[in-house]
Amino acid sequence: MRIIGVTAWQVDLPLHEGSYKWSGGKSVAVFDSTVVRVTTDTGIEGFGEVCPLGPAYLPAYANGVRAGLKELAPKLLGEDPTQLLKLNHIMDAALKGHPYVKSAIDMACWDILGKVSGLPVCVLLGGRYANDVVLYRAISQIDPDAMAANVAGYRAEGYRKFQLKVGGDPDTDIARIQAVSGVLQPGDRLVADANTGWLQHEAMRVVRGVRDVDVYIEQPCLTYAECLAVRRNTTHPFVLDENIDDLGVLVKGHADGAMDVVNLKISKLGGLTKTKQARDLCVSLGIAMTLEDSWGGDIVTAAIAHLAASTPPSFQFSSTDFNSYGPRVIADGAPKRVNGRMSASTAPGLGVSPRLGEFGKPAVEVG
Ligand code: MG
């Protein structure tokens, strides 16, 4: 089987809440996503998607996805999409870095492998452990009482895990964590995600200010060294996200005792193949995970569902259903949340059918 073409479309993903805000005043009103189709000489085609969280979150941006695909895709023509480790090796040899550019191609090739073998991607990623997986809800950064009201509202929709966007003024963030804590029930889980937004002295004040609250602290500062210093001065369960971008830092973090949970984002690591490697290592090392991506629509959500479904449930801290944050449907067959959980499709591949007719002219056409 050979790749004969790569096509990409730009798609806008608006939000029910109007915007999504996190640390340092960063926000996005309409997410700029890219849907990728890989076509083969057999007629089988696969789909992937990548959606950076705006241009200022990770070293990734939406136009960079399309520019990178124009550079990379011609070098993949003629290659076998079902030999995924080999394909990743070829991508890394052809384009240094830029994992987010490679993510949607890798995702589409897993979709192809599923369709060729007649198996859902979760089975190919290791096996389906459960019928559904647990989700968290990200709570956009606004005033403390309004965040508490949003948590209560999403709790009523079935969520039991909440990721507060903090990383702003430390005193306001302490108030945010305390206000939200007040509306939670036994068994709920609260994560305060600063998204690198605090300097070390600010993070130290926050963890002391909420020391009696049952809350996880996620990625308080920009660097690994700063986060490790905060970690060593708090008893809160600790999550690393932005710093965990390859296997080397995962091994170092484990050796240093730097975290209890890591967030594995598919495009941050470069696709399902590399996220599977990190996921499997975490299971071997005893590290729980949130399995997700930077953002996305129906196709990313489907990929997350397959990744999470193939992870032992005791290691799956949470995942998220990005396709519920906005009104636009870009693919049929994607998971839909039920009581704060979602299920991976039982169809071959990712189980999604993108609405290509609604996307307009392709942004990238190779082959
Ligand atoms: Mg995070």
Short mmCIF file of C-alpha atoms and ligand atoms in Angstrom, two decimals:
data_model
loop_
_atom_site.label_atom_id
_atom_site.label_comp_id
_atom_site.label_asym_id
_atom_site.label_seq_id
_atom_site.Cartn_x
_atom_site.Cartn_y
_atom_site.Cartn_z
CA MET A 1 0.00 0.00 0.00
CA ARG A 2 1.32 3.41 -0.96
CA ILE A 3 0.45 7.02 -0.09
CA ILE A 4 -0.58 8.85 -3.28
CA GLY A 5 -1.91 12.11 -1.86
CA VAL A 6 -2.24 14.39 1.15
CA THR A 7 -4.99 17.03 1.29
CA ALA A 8 -5.63 19.52 4.10
CA TRP A 9 -8.53 21.86 4.81
CA GLN A 10 -8.68 24.77 7.24
CA VAL A 11 -11.79 24.67 9.44
CA ASP A 12 -13.02 27.19 12.03
CA LEU A 13 -14.24 25.90 15.39
CA PRO A 14 -16.30 28.51 17.30
CA LEU A 15 -17.10 28.12 20.99
CA HIS A 16 -20.39 27.95 22.93
CA GLU A 17 -18.94 30.27 25.58
CA GLY A 18 -17.70 32.78 22.98
CA SER A 19 -14.06 32.48 23.96
CA TYR A 20 -11.59 30.35 25.89
CA LYS A 21 -9.19 32.12 28.27
CA TRP A 22 -6.18 30.90 30.16
CA SER A 23 -2.99 32.15 31.78
CA GLY A 24 -1.36 35.47 31.04
CA GLY A 25 -4.45 36.94 29.36
CA LYS A 26 -4.22 34.52 26.44
CA SER A 27 -7.50 33.65 24.73
CA VAL A 28 -9.02 32.21 21.57
CA ALA A 29 -12.47 33.10 20.17
CA VAL A 30 -12.51 30.77 17.14
CA PHE A 31 -10.11 27.85 16.94
CA ASP A 32 -8.26 27.37 13.64
CA SER A 33 -8.11 23.64 12.97
CA THR A 34 -6.71 21.61 10.06
CA VAL A 35 -8.28 18.40 8.75
CA VAL A 36 -5.89 16.13 6.86
CA ARG A 37 -6.75 13.34 4.42
CA VAL A 38 -4.17 10.77 3.36
CA THR A 39 -5.14 8.85 0.22
CA THR A 40 -3.66 5.55 -0.93
CA ASP A 41 -3.30 3.54 -4.11
CA THR A 42 -5.94 1.08 -2.82
CA GLY A 43 -8.67 3.70 -2.56
CA ILE A 44 -8.61 3.56 1.24
CA GLU A 45 -8.21 6.99 2.83
CA GLY A 46 -7.57 8.10 6.39
CA PHE A 47 -8.29 11.31 8.28
CA GLY A 48 -6.49 13.28 10.96
CA GLU A 49 -6.83 16.68 12.58
CA VAL A 50 -4.58 19.09 14.41
CA CYS A 51 -5.61 22.27 16.21
CA PRO A 52 -3.08 24.36 18.16
CA LEU A 53 -4.37 26.29 21.17
CA GLY A 54 -3.73 29.54 19.34
CA PRO A 55 -0.20 30.61 18.37
CA ALA A 56 1.07 31.42 21.89
CA TYR A 57 0.54 28.21 23.87
CA LEU A 58 3.01 25.62 22.54
CA PRO A 59 5.57 26.20 19.77
CA ALA A 60 2.83 25.50 17.22
CA TYR A 61 0.46 27.66 15.16
CA ALA A 62 -2.32 26.96 12.70
CA ASN A 63 -0.72 28.40 9.58
CA GLY A 64 2.42 26.49 10.55
CA VAL A 65 0.46 23.24 10.24
CA ARG A 66 -0.39 24.01 6.63
CA ALA A 67 3.09 25.34 5.75
CA GLY A 68 4.66 22.28 7.33
CA LEU A 69 2.38 19.91 5.44
CA LYS A 70 3.40 21.54 2.14
CA GLU A 71 7.02 20.88 3.06
CA LEU A 72 6.58 17.36 4.43
CA ALA A 73 3.80 15.72 2.42
CA PRO A 74 5.65 15.47 -0.93
CA LYS A 75 8.32 13.40 0.83
CA LEU A 76 5.74 10.84 1.96
CA LEU A 77 4.36 9.99 -1.47
CA GLY A 78 5.05 6.33 -2.22
CA GLU A 79 5.52 5.37 1.43
CA ASP A 80 3.42 2.71 3.16
CA PRO A 81 0.97 4.36 5.63
CA THR A 82 0.45 1.13 7.58
CA GLN A 83 4.10 0.87 8.71
CA LEU A 84 3.76 3.53 11.34
CA LEU A 85 7.08 3.46 13.16
CA LYS A 86 8.87 3.47 9.82
CA LEU A 87 6.66 6.29 8.57
CA ASN A 88 7.46 8.36 11.68
CA HIS A 89 11.15 7.73 11.11
CA ILE A 90 10.77 9.00 7.54
CA MET A 91 8.88 12.10 8.74
CA ASP A 92 11.54 12.88 11.35
CA ALA A 93 14.30 12.48 8.76
CA ALA A 94 12.49 14.76 6.30
CA LEU A 95 11.52 17.57 8.75
CA LYS A 96 13.35 18.18 12.02
CA GLY A 97 11.06 18.98 14.93
CA HIS A 98 7.58 20.41 14.31
CA PRO A 99 5.77 17.47 15.95
CA TYR A 100 2.36 19.11 15.51
CA VAL A 101 2.79 19.12 11.72
CA LYS A 102 3.32 15.35 11.78
CA SER A 103 0.48 14.61 14.20
CA ALA A 104 -2.45 14.71 11.77
CA ILE A 105 -0.61 12.63 9.16
CA ASP A 106 0.22 10.00 11.76
CA MET A 107 -3.39 10.05 12.99
CA ALA A 108 -4.69 9.60 9.44
CA CYS A 109 -2.34 6.64 8.90
CA TRP A 110 -3.68 4.93 12.06
CA ASP A 111 -7.15 5.46 10.55
CA ILE A 112 -5.92 3.76 7.38
CA LEU A 113 -4.35 0.87 9.33
CA GLY A 114 -7.68 0.36 11.10
CA LYS A 115 -9.60 0.32 7.85
CA VAL A 116 -7.11 -2.11 6.24
CA SER A 117 -7.24 -4.47 9.22
CA GLY A 118 -10.95 -4.04 9.96
CA LEU A 119 -10.17 -3.02 13.55
CA PRO A 120 -10.87 0.11 15.62
CA VAL A 121 -7.78 2.17 16.40
CA CYS A 122 -8.12 1.49 20.14
CA VAL A 123 -7.65 -2.24 19.48
CA LEU A 124 -4.55 -1.54 17.41
CA LEU A 125 -3.21 0.76 20.16
CA GLY A 126 -3.28 -2.14 22.62
CA GLY A 127 -6.86 -3.13 23.33
CA ARG A 128 -10.18 -1.78 24.53
CA TYR A 129 -10.15 -1.82 28.35
CA ALA A 130 -13.61 -0.39 28.99
CA ASN A 131 -16.75 0.73 27.23
CA ASP A 132 -16.14 4.38 28.05
CA VAL A 133 -13.55 6.78 29.48
CA VAL A 134 -13.78 9.58 32.03
CA LEU A 135 -13.65 13.22 30.94
CA TYR A 136 -12.60 16.48 32.54
CA ARG A 137 -14.06 19.89 31.77
CA ALA A 138 -11.72 22.83 31.25
CA ILE A 139 -13.05 25.94 32.99
CA SER A 140 -12.09 29.11 31.14
CA GLN A 141 -10.43 31.81 33.27
CA ILE A 142 -12.94 34.40 34.48
CA ASP A 143 -13.95 35.80 37.88
CA PRO A 144 -13.90 33.32 40.78
CA ASP A 145 -17.66 33.22 41.39
CA ALA A 146 -18.41 32.89 37.68
CA MET A 147 -15.95 29.97 37.43
CA ALA A 148 -17.66 28.33 40.39
CA ALA A 149 -21.03 28.79 38.66
CA ASN A 150 -19.66 27.24 35.46
CA VAL A 151 -18.30 24.27 37.42
CA ALA A 152 -21.72 23.77 39.02
CA GLY A 153 -23.32 23.91 35.56
CA TYR A 154 -20.93 21.42 33.98
CA ARG A 155 -21.26 19.21 37.06
CA ALA A 156 -25.00 19.10 36.34
CA GLU A 157 -24.12 17.87 32.81
CA GLY A 158 -22.27 14.89 34.31
CA TYR A 159 -18.65 15.96 34.63
CA ARG A 160 -16.85 15.10 37.88
CA LYS A 161 -13.36 16.36 37.02
CA PHE A 162 -12.64 20.04 36.50
CA GLN A 163 -9.52 21.77 35.25
CA LEU A 164 -9.52 25.41 36.32
CA LYS A 165 -7.60 27.81 34.16
CA VAL A 166 -5.52 29.83 36.63
CA GLY A 167 -2.00 31.25 36.11
CA GLY A 168 -3.16 34.83 36.56
CA ASP A 169 -2.94 37.10 39.59
CA PRO A 170 -2.03 34.78 42.50
CA ASP A 171 -4.54 36.23 44.96
CA THR A 172 -7.35 35.98 42.41
CA ASP A 173 -6.24 32.44 41.59
CA ILE A 174 -6.39 31.47 45.27
CA ALA A 175 -9.94 32.86 45.31
CA ARG A 176 -10.78 30.93 42.13
CA ILE A 177 -9.61 27.63 43.62
CA GLN A 178 -11.43 28.24 46.91
CA ALA A 179 -14.67 29.36 45.21
CA VAL A 180 -14.76 26.29 42.97
CA SER A 181 -13.83 23.96 45.80
CA GLY A 182 -16.94 25.15 47.59
CA VAL A 183 -19.30 23.78 44.92
CA LEU A 184 -17.69 20.34 44.58
CA GLN A 185 -19.05 17.11 46.02
CA PRO A 186 -17.21 14.11 47.47
CA GLY A 187 -15.54 12.16 44.67
CA ASP A 188 -15.10 15.19 42.40
CA ARG A 189 -11.57 16.07 41.31
CA LEU A 190 -10.21 19.60 40.98
CA VAL A 191 -7.09 20.58 39.04
CA ALA A 192 -5.67 24.11 39.06
CA ASP A 193 -3.83 24.46 35.75
CA ALA A 194 -1.59 27.53 35.60
CA ASN A 195 -0.38 26.73 32.06
CA THR A 196 3.12 28.05 32.95
CA GLY A 197 1.63 31.38 34.05
CA TRP A 198 3.15 31.87 37.52
CA LEU A 199 6.64 32.89 38.42
CA GLN A 200 8.08 30.64 41.08
CA HIS A 201 7.38 33.00 44.01
CA GLU A 202 3.76 33.35 42.85
CA ALA A 203 3.32 29.60 42.62
CA MET A 204 4.75 29.21 46.12
CA ARG A 205 2.18 31.67 47.45
CA VAL A 206 -0.69 29.91 45.72
CA VAL A 207 0.17 26.40 46.91
CA ARG A 208 0.48 27.73 50.48
CA GLY A 209 -2.75 29.73 50.12
CA VAL A 210 -4.75 26.63 49.13
CA ARG A 211 -2.88 24.08 51.26
CA ASP A 212 -6.08 22.83 52.91
CA VAL A 213 -7.96 22.44 49.60
CA ASP A 214 -8.06 19.06 47.84
CA VAL A 215 -6.63 20.28 44.53
CA TYR A 216 -4.05 19.10 42.02
CA ILE A 217 -1.49 21.70 40.88
CA GLU A 218 -0.71 21.59 37.15
CA GLN A 219 2.29 23.13 35.34
CA PRO A 220 2.65 26.18 37.62
CA CYS A 221 5.71 27.69 35.92
CA LEU A 222 7.41 27.88 32.55
CA THR A 223 10.44 25.69 33.15
CA TYR A 224 10.89 22.17 34.45
CA ALA A 225 13.34 23.45 37.11
CA GLU A 226 10.85 25.98 38.49
CA CYS A 227 8.06 23.39 38.55
CA LEU A 228 10.33 20.92 40.35
CA ALA A 229 11.14 23.54 43.01
CA VAL A 230 7.42 24.18 43.60
CA ARG A 231 6.71 20.46 43.61
CA ARG A 232 9.29 19.95 46.37
CA ASN A 233 7.54 22.53 48.53
CA THR A 234 3.95 21.29 48.34
CA THR A 235 2.01 18.17 49.26
CA HIS A 236 -0.62 18.74 46.55
CA PRO A 237 -0.71 16.08 43.83
CA PHE A 238 1.32 17.50 40.96
CA VAL A 239 0.76 17.44 37.20
CA LEU A 240 3.22 18.32 34.43
CA ASP A 241 1.94 19.15 30.97
CA GLU A 242 3.74 21.69 28.77
CA ASN A 243 7.20 20.42 29.82
CA ILE A 244 6.36 16.80 28.93
CA ASP A 245 7.08 16.85 25.20
CA ASP A 246 9.26 13.78 24.70
CA LEU A 247 10.30 10.50 26.29
CA GLY A 248 13.53 11.92 27.71
CA VAL A 249 11.82 14.43 29.99
CA LEU A 250 9.31 11.78 31.03
CA VAL A 251 12.14 9.54 32.20
CA LYS A 252 13.87 12.47 33.94
CA GLY A 253 10.62 13.57 35.59
CA HIS A 254 10.08 10.08 36.91
CA ALA A 255 13.64 9.86 38.24
CA ASP A 256 13.31 13.28 39.93
CA GLY A 257 9.89 12.52 41.39
CA ALA A 258 8.75 15.67 39.60
CA MET A 259 5.09 14.74 39.09
CA ASP A 260 2.28 12.35 39.94
CA VAL A 261 0.34 12.79 36.69
CA VAL A 262 1.33 13.89 33.19
CA ASN A 263 -0.77 15.32 30.38
CA LEU A 264 -0.07 13.66 27.06
CA LYS A 265 -1.28 15.76 24.14
CA ILE A 266 -1.26 13.95 20.81
CA SER A 267 0.06 16.86 18.71
CA LYS A 268 2.55 18.00 21.38
CA LEU A 269 4.25 14.60 21.09
CA GLY A 270 3.84 14.29 17.31
CA GLY A 271 0.93 11.90 16.76
CA LEU A 272 -0.65 8.72 18.08
CA THR A 273 2.48 6.62 17.46
CA LYS A 274 4.67 8.73 19.74
CA THR A 275 1.90 9.34 22.27
CA LYS A 276 1.44 5.56 22.48
CA GLN A 277 5.15 5.20 23.26
CA ALA A 278 4.85 7.78 26.06
CA ARG A 279 1.59 6.24 27.31
CA ASP A 280 3.07 2.76 27.45
CA LEU A 281 6.15 4.06 29.28
CA CYS A 282 3.91 5.83 31.82
CA VAL A 283 2.05 2.58 32.47
CA SER A 284 5.37 0.78 33.01
CA LEU A 285 6.59 3.52 35.37
CA GLY A 286 3.31 3.85 37.30
CA ILE A 287 2.40 7.38 36.19
CA ALA A 288 -1.26 8.33 35.67
CA MET A 289 -2.16 10.37 32.61
CA THR A 290 -4.57 12.80 31.11
CA LEU A 291 -4.85 11.74 27.48
CA GLU A 292 -5.83 14.60 25.20
CA ASP A 293 -4.59 17.12 22.65
CA SER A 294 -4.00 20.87 22.54
CA TRP A 295 -7.49 21.38 21.04
CA GLY A 296 -9.56 19.99 18.19
CA GLY A 297 -12.93 19.01 16.81
CA ASP A 298 -14.58 15.68 16.09
CA ILE A 299 -11.55 13.93 14.60
CA VAL A 300 -9.17 14.86 17.44
CA THR A 301 -11.88 13.87 19.92
CA ALA A 302 -12.21 10.47 18.23
CA ALA A 303 -8.44 9.95 18.37
CA ILE A 304 -8.41 10.87 22.07
CA ALA A 305 -11.22 8.38 22.73
CA HIS A 306 -9.25 5.55 21.08
CA LEU A 307 -6.05 6.47 22.93
CA ALA A 308 -7.86 6.64 26.27
CA ALA A 309 -9.89 3.47 25.67
CA SER A 310 -6.64 1.54 25.10
CA THR A 311 -5.12 2.76 28.38
CA PRO A 312 -5.62 0.78 31.61
CA PRO A 313 -8.41 2.65 33.45
CA SER A 314 -6.39 3.02 36.66
CA PHE A 315 -3.82 5.04 34.69
CA GLN A 316 -6.37 7.17 32.87
CA PHE A 317 -6.76 10.23 35.09
CA SER A 318 -8.98 11.92 32.50
CA SER A 319 -9.47 12.92 28.87
CA THR A 320 -11.56 15.60 27.25
CA ASP A 321 -14.28 15.88 24.63
CA PHE A 322 -13.22 18.97 22.67
CA ASN A 323 -16.09 18.46 20.24
CA SER A 324 -18.57 19.51 22.95
CA TYR A 325 -17.05 22.98 23.48
CA GLY A 326 -18.50 24.42 20.30
CA PRO A 327 -21.48 23.99 17.96
CA ARG A 328 -19.73 22.91 14.76
CA VAL A 329 -19.78 19.28 13.65
CA ILE A 330 -16.90 18.57 11.26
CA ALA A 331 -17.24 14.77 11.15
CA ASP A 332 -19.99 12.23 11.71
CA GLY A 333 -19.36 9.21 13.92
CA ALA A 334 -17.32 11.05 16.59
CA PRO A 335 -17.85 10.28 20.30
CA LYS A 336 -20.60 12.11 22.14
CA ARG A 337 -20.38 12.67 25.89
CA VAL A 338 -22.77 10.75 28.15
CA ASN A 339 -22.66 11.53 31.89
CA GLY A 340 -19.14 12.91 31.79
CA ARG A 341 -17.78 9.98 29.79
CA MET A 342 -17.29 9.07 26.12
CA SER A 343 -16.77 5.89 24.09
CA ALA A 344 -14.42 5.07 21.24
CA SER A 345 -16.11 3.92 18.04
CA THR A 346 -16.33 0.20 17.27
CA ALA A 347 -15.99 0.88 13.52
CA PRO A 348 -12.68 0.19 11.75
CA GLY A 349 -10.12 2.98 12.08
CA LEU A 350 -11.09 6.16 13.94
CA GLY A 351 -14.74 5.68 12.98
CA VAL A 352 -15.28 9.21 11.68
CA SER A 353 -16.58 10.56 8.37
CA PRO A 354 -15.50 14.19 7.88
CA ARG A 355 -17.98 16.56 6.22
CA LEU A 356 -15.58 17.42 3.40
CA GLY A 357 -18.30 19.11 1.37
CA GLU A 358 -18.55 21.84 4.03
CA PHE A 359 -14.84 22.68 4.18
CA GLY A 360 -14.40 24.64 0.92
CA LYS A 361 -11.22 24.70 -1.13
CA PRO A 362 -8.29 22.69 0.28
CA ALA A 363 -5.42 24.66 1.80
CA VAL A 364 -2.91 21.95 0.87
CA GLU A 365 -3.08 19.51 -2.06
CA VAL A 366 -0.12 17.19 -2.63
CA GLY A 367 -0.08 14.25 -5.01
MG MG B 1 -2.55 21.62 31.09
#
